[in-house]
mmCIF file of C-alpha atoms and ligand atoms in Angstrom:
data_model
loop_
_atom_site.group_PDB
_atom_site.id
_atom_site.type_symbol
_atom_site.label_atom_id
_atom_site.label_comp_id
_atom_site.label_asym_id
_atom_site.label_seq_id
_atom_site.Cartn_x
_atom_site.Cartn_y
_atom_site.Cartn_z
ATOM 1 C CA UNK A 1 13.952 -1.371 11.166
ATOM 2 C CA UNK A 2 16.323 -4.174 9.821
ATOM 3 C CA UNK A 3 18.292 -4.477 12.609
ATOM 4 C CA UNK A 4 19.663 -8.390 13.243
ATOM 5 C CA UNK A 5 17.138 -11.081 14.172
ATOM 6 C CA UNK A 6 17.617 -10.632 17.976
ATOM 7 C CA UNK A 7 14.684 -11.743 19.502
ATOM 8 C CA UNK A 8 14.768 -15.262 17.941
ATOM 9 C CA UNK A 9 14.623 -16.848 21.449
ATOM 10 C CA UNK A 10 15.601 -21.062 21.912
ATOM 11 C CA UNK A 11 12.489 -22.694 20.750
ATOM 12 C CA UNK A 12 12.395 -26.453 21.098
ATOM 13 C CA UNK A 13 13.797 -28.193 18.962
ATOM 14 C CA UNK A 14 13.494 -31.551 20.973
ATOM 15 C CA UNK A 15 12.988 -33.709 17.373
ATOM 16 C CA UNK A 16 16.259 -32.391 15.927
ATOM 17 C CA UNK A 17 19.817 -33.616 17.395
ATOM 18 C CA UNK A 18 21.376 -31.544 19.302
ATOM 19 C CA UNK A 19 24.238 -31.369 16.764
ATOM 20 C CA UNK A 20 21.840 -29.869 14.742
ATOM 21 C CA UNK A 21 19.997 -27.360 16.590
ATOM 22 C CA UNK A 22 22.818 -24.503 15.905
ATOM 23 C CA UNK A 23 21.273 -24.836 12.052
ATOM 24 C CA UNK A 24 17.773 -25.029 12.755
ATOM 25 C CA UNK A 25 15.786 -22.672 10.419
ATOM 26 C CA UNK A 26 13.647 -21.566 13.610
ATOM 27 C CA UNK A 27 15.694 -21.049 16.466
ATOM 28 C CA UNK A 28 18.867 -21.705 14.905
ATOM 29 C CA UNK A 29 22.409 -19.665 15.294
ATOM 30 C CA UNK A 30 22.683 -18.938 11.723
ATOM 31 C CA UNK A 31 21.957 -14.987 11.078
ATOM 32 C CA UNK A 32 22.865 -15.001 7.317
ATOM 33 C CA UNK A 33 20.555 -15.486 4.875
ATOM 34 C CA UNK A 34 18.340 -18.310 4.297
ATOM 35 C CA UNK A 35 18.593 -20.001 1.402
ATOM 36 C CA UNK A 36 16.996 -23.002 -0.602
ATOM 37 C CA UNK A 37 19.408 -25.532 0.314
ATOM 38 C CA UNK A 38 19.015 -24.695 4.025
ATOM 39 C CA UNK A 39 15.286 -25.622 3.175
ATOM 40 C CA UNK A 40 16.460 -28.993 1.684
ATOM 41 C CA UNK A 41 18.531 -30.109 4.642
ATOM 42 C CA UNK A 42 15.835 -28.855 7.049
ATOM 43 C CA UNK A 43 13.688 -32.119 5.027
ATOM 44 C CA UNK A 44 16.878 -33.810 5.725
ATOM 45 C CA UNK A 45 16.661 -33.404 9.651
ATOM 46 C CA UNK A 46 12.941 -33.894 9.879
ATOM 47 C CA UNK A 47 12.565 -30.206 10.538
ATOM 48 C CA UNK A 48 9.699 -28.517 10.337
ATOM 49 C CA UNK A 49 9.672 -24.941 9.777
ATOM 50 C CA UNK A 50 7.112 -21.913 9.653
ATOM 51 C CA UNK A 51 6.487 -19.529 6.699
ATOM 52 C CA UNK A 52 4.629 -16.573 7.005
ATOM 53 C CA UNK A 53 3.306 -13.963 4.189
ATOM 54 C CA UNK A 54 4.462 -10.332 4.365
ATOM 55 C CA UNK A 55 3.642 -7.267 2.125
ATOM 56 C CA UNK A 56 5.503 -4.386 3.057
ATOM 57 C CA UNK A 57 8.902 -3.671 4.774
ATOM 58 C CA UNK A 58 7.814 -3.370 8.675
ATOM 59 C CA UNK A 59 6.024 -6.180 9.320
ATOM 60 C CA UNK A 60 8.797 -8.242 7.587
ATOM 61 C CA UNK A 61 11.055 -6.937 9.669
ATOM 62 C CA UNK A 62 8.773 -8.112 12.888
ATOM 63 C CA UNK A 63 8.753 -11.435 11.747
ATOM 64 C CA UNK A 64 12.815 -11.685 10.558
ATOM 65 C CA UNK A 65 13.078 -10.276 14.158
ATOM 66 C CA UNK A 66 10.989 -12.861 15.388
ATOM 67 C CA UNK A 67 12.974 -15.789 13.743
ATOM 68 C CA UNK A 68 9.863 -16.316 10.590
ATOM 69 C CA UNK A 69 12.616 -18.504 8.701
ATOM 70 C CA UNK A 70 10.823 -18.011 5.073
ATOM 71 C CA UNK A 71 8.380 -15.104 4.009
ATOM 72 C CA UNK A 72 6.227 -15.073 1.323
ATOM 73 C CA UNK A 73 5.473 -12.026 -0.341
ATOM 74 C CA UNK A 74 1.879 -13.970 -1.961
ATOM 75 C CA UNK A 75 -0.448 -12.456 -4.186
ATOM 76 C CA UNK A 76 -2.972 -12.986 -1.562
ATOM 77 C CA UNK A 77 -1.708 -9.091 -0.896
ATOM 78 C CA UNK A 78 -4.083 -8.833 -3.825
ATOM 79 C CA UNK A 79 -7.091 -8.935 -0.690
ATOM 80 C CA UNK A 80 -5.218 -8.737 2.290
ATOM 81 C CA UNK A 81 -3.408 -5.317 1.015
ATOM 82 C CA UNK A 82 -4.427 -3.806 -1.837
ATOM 83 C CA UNK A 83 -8.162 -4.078 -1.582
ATOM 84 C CA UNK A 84 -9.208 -6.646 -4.569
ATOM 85 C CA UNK A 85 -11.155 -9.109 -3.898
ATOM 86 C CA UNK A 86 -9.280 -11.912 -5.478
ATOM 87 C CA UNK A 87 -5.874 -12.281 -6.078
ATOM 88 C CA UNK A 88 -6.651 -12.362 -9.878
ATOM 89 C CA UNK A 89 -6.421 -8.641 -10.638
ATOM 90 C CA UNK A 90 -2.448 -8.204 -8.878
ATOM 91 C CA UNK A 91 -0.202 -7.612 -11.626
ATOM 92 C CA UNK A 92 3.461 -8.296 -11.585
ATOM 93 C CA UNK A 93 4.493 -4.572 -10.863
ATOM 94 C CA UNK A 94 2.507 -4.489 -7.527
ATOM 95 C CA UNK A 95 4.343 -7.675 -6.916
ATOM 96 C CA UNK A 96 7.525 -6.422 -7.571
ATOM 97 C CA UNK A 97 7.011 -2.840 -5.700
ATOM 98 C CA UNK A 98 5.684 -5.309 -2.662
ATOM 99 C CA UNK A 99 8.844 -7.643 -2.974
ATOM 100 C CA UNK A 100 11.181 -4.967 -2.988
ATOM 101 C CA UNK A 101 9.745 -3.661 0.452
ATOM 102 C CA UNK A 102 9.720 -7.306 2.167
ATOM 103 C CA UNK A 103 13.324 -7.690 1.205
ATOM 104 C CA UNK A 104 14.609 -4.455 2.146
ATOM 105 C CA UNK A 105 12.805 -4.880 5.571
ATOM 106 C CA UNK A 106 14.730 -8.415 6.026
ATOM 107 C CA UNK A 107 17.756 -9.089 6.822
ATOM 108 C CA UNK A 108 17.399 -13.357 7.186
ATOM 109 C CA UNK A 109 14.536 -14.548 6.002
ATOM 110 C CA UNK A 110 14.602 -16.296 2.521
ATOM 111 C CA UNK A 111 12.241 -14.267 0.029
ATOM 112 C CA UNK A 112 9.968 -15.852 -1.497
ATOM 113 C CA UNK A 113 7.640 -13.481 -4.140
ATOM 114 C CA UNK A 114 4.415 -15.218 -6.136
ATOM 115 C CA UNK A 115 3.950 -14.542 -9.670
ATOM 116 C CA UNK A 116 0.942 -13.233 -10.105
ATOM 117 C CA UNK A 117 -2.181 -14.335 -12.624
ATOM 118 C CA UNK A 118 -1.068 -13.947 -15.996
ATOM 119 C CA UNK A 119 2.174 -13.953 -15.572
ATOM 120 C CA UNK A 120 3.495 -17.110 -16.532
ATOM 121 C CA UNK A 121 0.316 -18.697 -18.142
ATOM 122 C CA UNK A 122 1.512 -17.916 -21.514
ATOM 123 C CA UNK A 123 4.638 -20.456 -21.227
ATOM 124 C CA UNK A 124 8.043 -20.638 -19.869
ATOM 125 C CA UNK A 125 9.406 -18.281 -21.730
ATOM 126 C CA UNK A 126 6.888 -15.330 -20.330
ATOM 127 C CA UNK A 127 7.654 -17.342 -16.522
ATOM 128 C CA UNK A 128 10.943 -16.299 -17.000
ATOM 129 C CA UNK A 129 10.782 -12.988 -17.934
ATOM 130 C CA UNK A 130 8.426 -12.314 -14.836
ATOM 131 C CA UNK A 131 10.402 -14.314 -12.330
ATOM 132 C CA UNK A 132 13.949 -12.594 -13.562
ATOM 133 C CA UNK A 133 12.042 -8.783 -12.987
ATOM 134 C CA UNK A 134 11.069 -10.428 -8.952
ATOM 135 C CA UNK A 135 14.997 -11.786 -8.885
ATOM 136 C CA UNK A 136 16.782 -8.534 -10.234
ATOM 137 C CA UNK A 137 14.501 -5.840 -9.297
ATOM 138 C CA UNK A 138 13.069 -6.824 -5.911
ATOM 139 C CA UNK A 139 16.000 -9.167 -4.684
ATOM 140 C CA UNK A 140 13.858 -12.015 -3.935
ATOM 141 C CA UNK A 141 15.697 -15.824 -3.226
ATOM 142 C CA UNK A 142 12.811 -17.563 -5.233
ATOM 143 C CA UNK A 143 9.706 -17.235 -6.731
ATOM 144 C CA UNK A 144 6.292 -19.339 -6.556
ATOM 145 C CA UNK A 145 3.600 -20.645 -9.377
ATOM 146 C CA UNK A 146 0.800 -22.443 -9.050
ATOM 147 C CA UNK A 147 -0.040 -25.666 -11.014
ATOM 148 C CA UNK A 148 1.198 -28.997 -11.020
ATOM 149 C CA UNK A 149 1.361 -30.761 -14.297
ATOM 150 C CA UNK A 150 0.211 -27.755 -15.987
ATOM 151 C CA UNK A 151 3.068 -25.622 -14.895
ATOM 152 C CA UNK A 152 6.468 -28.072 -15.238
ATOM 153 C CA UNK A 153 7.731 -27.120 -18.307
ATOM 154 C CA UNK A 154 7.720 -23.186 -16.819
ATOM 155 C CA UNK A 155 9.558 -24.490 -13.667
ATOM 156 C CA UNK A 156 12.222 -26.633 -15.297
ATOM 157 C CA UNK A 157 13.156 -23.355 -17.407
ATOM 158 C CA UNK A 158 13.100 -21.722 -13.918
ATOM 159 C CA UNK A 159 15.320 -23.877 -12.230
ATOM 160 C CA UNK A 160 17.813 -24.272 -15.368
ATOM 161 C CA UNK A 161 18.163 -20.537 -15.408
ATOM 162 C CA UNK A 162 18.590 -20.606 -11.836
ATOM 163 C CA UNK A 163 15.856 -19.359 -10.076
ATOM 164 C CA UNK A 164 14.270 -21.409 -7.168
ATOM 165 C CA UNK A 165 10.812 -22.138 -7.653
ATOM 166 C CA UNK A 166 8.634 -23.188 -5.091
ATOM 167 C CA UNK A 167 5.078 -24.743 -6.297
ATOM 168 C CA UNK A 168 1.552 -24.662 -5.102
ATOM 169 C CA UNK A 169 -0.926 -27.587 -5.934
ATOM 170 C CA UNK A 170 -4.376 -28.215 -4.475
ATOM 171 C CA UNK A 171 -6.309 -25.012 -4.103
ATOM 172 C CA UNK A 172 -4.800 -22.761 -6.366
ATOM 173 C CA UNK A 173 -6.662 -19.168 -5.463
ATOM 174 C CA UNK A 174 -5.528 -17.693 -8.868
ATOM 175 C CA UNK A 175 -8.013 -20.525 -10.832
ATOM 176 C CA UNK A 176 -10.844 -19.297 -8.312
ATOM 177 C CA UNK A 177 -13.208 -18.328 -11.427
ATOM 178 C CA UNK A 178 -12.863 -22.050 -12.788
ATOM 179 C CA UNK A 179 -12.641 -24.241 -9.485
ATOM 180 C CA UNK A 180 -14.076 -21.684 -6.822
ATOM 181 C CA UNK A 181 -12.290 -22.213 -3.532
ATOM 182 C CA UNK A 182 -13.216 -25.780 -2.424
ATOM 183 C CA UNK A 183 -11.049 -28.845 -0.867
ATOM 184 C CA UNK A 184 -9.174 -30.407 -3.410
ATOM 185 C CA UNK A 185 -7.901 -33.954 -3.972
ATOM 186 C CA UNK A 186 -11.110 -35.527 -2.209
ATOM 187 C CA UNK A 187 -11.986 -38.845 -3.960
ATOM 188 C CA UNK A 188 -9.913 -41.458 -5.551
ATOM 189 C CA UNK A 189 -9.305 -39.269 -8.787
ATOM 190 C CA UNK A 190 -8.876 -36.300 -7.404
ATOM 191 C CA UNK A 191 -6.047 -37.425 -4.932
ATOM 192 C CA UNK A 192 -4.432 -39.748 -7.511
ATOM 193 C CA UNK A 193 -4.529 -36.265 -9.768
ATOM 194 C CA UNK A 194 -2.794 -34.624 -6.663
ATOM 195 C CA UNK A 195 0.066 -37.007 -6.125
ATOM 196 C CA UNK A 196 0.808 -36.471 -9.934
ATOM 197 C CA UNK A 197 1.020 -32.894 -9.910
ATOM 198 C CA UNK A 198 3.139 -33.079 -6.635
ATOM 199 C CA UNK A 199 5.098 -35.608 -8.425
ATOM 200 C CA UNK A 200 5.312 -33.570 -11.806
ATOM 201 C CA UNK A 201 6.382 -30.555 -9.974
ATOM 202 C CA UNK A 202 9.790 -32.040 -7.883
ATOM 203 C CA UNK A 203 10.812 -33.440 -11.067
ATOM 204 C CA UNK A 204 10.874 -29.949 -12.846
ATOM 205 C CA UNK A 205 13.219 -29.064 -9.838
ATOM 206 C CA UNK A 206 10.783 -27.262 -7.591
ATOM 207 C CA UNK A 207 12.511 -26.759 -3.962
ATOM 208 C CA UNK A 208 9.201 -27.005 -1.876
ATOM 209 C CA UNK A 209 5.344 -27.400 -2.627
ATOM 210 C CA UNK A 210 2.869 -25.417 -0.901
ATOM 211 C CA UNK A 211 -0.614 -27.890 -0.490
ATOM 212 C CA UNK A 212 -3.988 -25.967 0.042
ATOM 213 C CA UNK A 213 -6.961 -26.837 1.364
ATOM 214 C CA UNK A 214 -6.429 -30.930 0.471
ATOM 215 C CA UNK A 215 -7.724 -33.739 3.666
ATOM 216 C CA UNK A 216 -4.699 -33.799 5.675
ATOM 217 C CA UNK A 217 -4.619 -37.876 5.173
ATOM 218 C CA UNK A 218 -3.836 -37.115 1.616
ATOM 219 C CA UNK A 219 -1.171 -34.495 2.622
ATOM 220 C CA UNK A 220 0.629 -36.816 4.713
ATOM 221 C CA UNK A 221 1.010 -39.176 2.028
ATOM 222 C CA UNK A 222 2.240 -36.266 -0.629
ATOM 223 C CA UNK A 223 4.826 -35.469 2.038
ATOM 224 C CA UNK A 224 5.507 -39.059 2.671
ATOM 225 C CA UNK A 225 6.121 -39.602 -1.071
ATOM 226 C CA UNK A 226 8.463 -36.417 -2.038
ATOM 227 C CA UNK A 227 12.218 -36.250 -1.437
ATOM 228 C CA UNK A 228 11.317 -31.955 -1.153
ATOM 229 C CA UNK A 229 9.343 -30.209 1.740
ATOM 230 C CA UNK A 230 5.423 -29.690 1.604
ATOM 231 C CA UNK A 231 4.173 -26.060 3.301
ATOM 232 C CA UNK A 232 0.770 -26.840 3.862
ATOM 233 C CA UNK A 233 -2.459 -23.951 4.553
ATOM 234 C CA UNK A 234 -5.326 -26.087 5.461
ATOM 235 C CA UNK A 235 -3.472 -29.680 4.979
ATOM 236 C CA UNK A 236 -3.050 -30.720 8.288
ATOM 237 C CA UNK A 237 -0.096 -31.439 10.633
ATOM 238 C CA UNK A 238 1.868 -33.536 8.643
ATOM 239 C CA UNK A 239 3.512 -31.378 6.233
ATOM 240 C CA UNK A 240 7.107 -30.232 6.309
ATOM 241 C CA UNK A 241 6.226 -26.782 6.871
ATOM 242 C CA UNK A 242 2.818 -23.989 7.524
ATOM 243 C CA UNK A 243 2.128 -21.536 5.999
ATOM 244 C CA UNK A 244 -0.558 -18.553 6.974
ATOM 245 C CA UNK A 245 -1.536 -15.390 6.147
ATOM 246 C CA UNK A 246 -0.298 -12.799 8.507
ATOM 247 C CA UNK A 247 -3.412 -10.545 8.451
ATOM 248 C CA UNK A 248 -5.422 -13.536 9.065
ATOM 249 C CA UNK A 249 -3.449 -15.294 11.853
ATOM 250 C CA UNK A 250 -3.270 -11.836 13.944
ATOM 251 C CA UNK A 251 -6.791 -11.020 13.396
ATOM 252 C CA UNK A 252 -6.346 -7.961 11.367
ATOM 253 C CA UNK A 253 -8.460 -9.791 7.938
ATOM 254 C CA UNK A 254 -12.160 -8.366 8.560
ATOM 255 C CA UNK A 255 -15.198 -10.345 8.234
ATOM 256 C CA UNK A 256 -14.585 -14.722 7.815
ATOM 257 C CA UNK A 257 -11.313 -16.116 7.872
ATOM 258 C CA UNK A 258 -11.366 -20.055 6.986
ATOM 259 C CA UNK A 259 -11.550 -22.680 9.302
ATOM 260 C CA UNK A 260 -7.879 -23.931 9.137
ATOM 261 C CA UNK A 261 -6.808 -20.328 10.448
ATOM 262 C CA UNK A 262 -5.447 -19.968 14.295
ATOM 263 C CA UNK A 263 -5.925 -16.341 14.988
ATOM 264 C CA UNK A 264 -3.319 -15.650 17.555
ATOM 265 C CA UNK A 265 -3.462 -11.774 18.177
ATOM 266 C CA UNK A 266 -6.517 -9.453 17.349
ATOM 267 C CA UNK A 267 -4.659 -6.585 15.905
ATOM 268 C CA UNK A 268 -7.894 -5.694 14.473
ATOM 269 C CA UNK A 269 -9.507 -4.620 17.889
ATOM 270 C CA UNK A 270 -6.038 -3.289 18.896
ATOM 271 C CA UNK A 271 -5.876 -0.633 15.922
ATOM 272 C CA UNK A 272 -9.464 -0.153 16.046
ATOM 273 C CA UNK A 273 -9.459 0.628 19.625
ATOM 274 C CA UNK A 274 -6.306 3.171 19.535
ATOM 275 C CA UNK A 275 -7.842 4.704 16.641
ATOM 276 C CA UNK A 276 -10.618 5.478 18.858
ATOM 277 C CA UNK A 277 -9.133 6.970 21.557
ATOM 278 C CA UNK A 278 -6.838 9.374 19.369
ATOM 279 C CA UNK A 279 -9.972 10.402 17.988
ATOM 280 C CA UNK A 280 -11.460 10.897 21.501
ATOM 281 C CA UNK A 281 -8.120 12.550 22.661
ATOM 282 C CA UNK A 282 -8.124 15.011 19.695
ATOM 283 C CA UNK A 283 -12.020 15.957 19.832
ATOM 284 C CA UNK A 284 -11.522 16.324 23.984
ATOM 285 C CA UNK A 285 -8.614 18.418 23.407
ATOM 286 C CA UNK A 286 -6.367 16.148 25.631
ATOM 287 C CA UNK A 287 -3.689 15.389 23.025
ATOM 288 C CA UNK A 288 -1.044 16.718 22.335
ATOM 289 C CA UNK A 289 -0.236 17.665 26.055
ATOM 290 C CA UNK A 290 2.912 19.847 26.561
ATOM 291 C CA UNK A 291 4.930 16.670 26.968
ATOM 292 C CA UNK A 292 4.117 16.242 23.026
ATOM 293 C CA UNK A 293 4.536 19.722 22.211
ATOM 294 C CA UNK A 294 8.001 21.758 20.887
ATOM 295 C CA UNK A 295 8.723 25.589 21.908
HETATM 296 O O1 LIG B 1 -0.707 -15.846 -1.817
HETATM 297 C C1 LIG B 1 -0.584 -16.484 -0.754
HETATM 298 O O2 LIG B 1 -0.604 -15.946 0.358
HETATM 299 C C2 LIG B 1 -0.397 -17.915 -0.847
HETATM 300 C C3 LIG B 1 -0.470 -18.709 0.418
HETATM 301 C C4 LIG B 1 -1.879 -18.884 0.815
HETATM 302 C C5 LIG B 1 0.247 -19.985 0.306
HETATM 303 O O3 LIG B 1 -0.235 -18.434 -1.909
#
């Protein structure tokens, strides 16, 4: 399951020098692991990169086999996994059981675990109690909090103790009971607000800001304006970096995925479909055959 990242193919890489290609973070030679400061030089380079979510050890390993540079174990798991309906109720145990698995089932990738609601709220000091449990007991390379003004003086401790934090501004899904789940940063105030928090948050020492659901004009200028990468979900094609859900982007999420998804697999059908005909197989006595059978 974690064997080395073998199927990373040559993607292009036709905006990058060729002298740089080798250190690409997609399609690159390198088969150690990622770190932050790979992430930094990537904004260096003009690269931009892919991040995907992951939740337990096998599908990590798919996408570290694929060449999925960065994984983030989010709290999203909170609906896509473990059956909440919000990512509110996922406490920092899950997380850490969850980060654990997505680490041991990676061999490149560069970890990054979310902490989850209530977890860092309280100040820095609580941050870094909850980030050190993701860092010692799961393994993770860095952790991510949402907030932008509101949460710098959690990510300068962070940073000074040495963890890599990554941020999230705009749409923050853990404040869903006070802002609902609505495009942020539209209007003069609200994008001025924006640029501060993106602001506030690389001079705490974030290494990268996740932007969600903000008008993709306003993204471009956040990722204009910072010296550190910008993952956007639902920001448009100008940020450093994307990020999706993996149960939403292969079509395994049931019901309505938002509009800034591309579903590019429908592992829904898929499963439901072999369920099926196991089901079928089993009641029409036609598996196991004797090829599937031990005397
Ligand atoms: O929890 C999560 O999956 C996230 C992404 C949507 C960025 O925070």
């Amino acid at each position: 399951m974690t064997q080395l990242p073998a199927a990373q193919g040559q993607p292009a890489q036709s905006a990058l020098k060729p002298s740089d290609s080798s250190k690409a973070l997609y399609g690159g030679k390198s088969t150690r692991r990622i770190t932050v400061r790979d992430i930094t030089a990537a904004k260096e380079r003009g690269e931009k990169w892919p991040m995907l979510t992951a939740y337990d050890a096998m599908t990590a390993s798919v996408f570290d086999e694929a060449g999925i540079p960065v994984m983030l174990v989010g709290d999203s798991a909170g609906n896509c996994h473990l059956g909440y309906e919000t990512t509110v109720p996922v406490t920092l145990d899950e997380m850490t059981m969850l980060s654990a698995a997505v680490v041991r089932g990676t061999q490149r990738a560069l970890i990054v675990a979310d902490l989850p609601f209530g977890s860092y709220q309280e100040g820095p000091v609580q941050a870094l109690r909850s980030a050190t449990r993701l860092v010692k007991e799961a393994g993770v390379g860095a952790v991510k909090l949402e907030g932008g003004e509101r949460s710098h003086r959690q990510i300068e401790l962070l940073v000074e103790s040495g963890i890599p934090v990554m941020a999230h501004i705009g749409l923050t899904p853990q404040s869903v009971n006070a802002m609902g789940y609505r495009v942020q940063g539209r209007g003069e105030e609200a994008a001025a607000q924006l640029l501060r928090d993106a602001k506030a948050v690389q001079d705490a020492g974030a290494f990268a800001v996740v932007l969600e659901l903000v008008p993709a004009e306003l993204a471009a200028e956040v990722t204009r304006t910072l010296h550190i990468p910008t993952v956007g979900i639902g920001a448009g094609p100008d940020t450093d970096a994307q990020v999706l859900v993996w149960t939403d982007m292969l079509g395994l999420t049931g019901g309505r995925v938002p509009k800034f998804v591309k579903k590019y697999a429908d592992l829904r059908q898929v499963m439901g479909d072999a369920a099926k005909a196991f089901a079928e197989d089993v009641v029409g006595g036609t598996f196991p055959l004797e090829e599937h059978s031990v005397h």
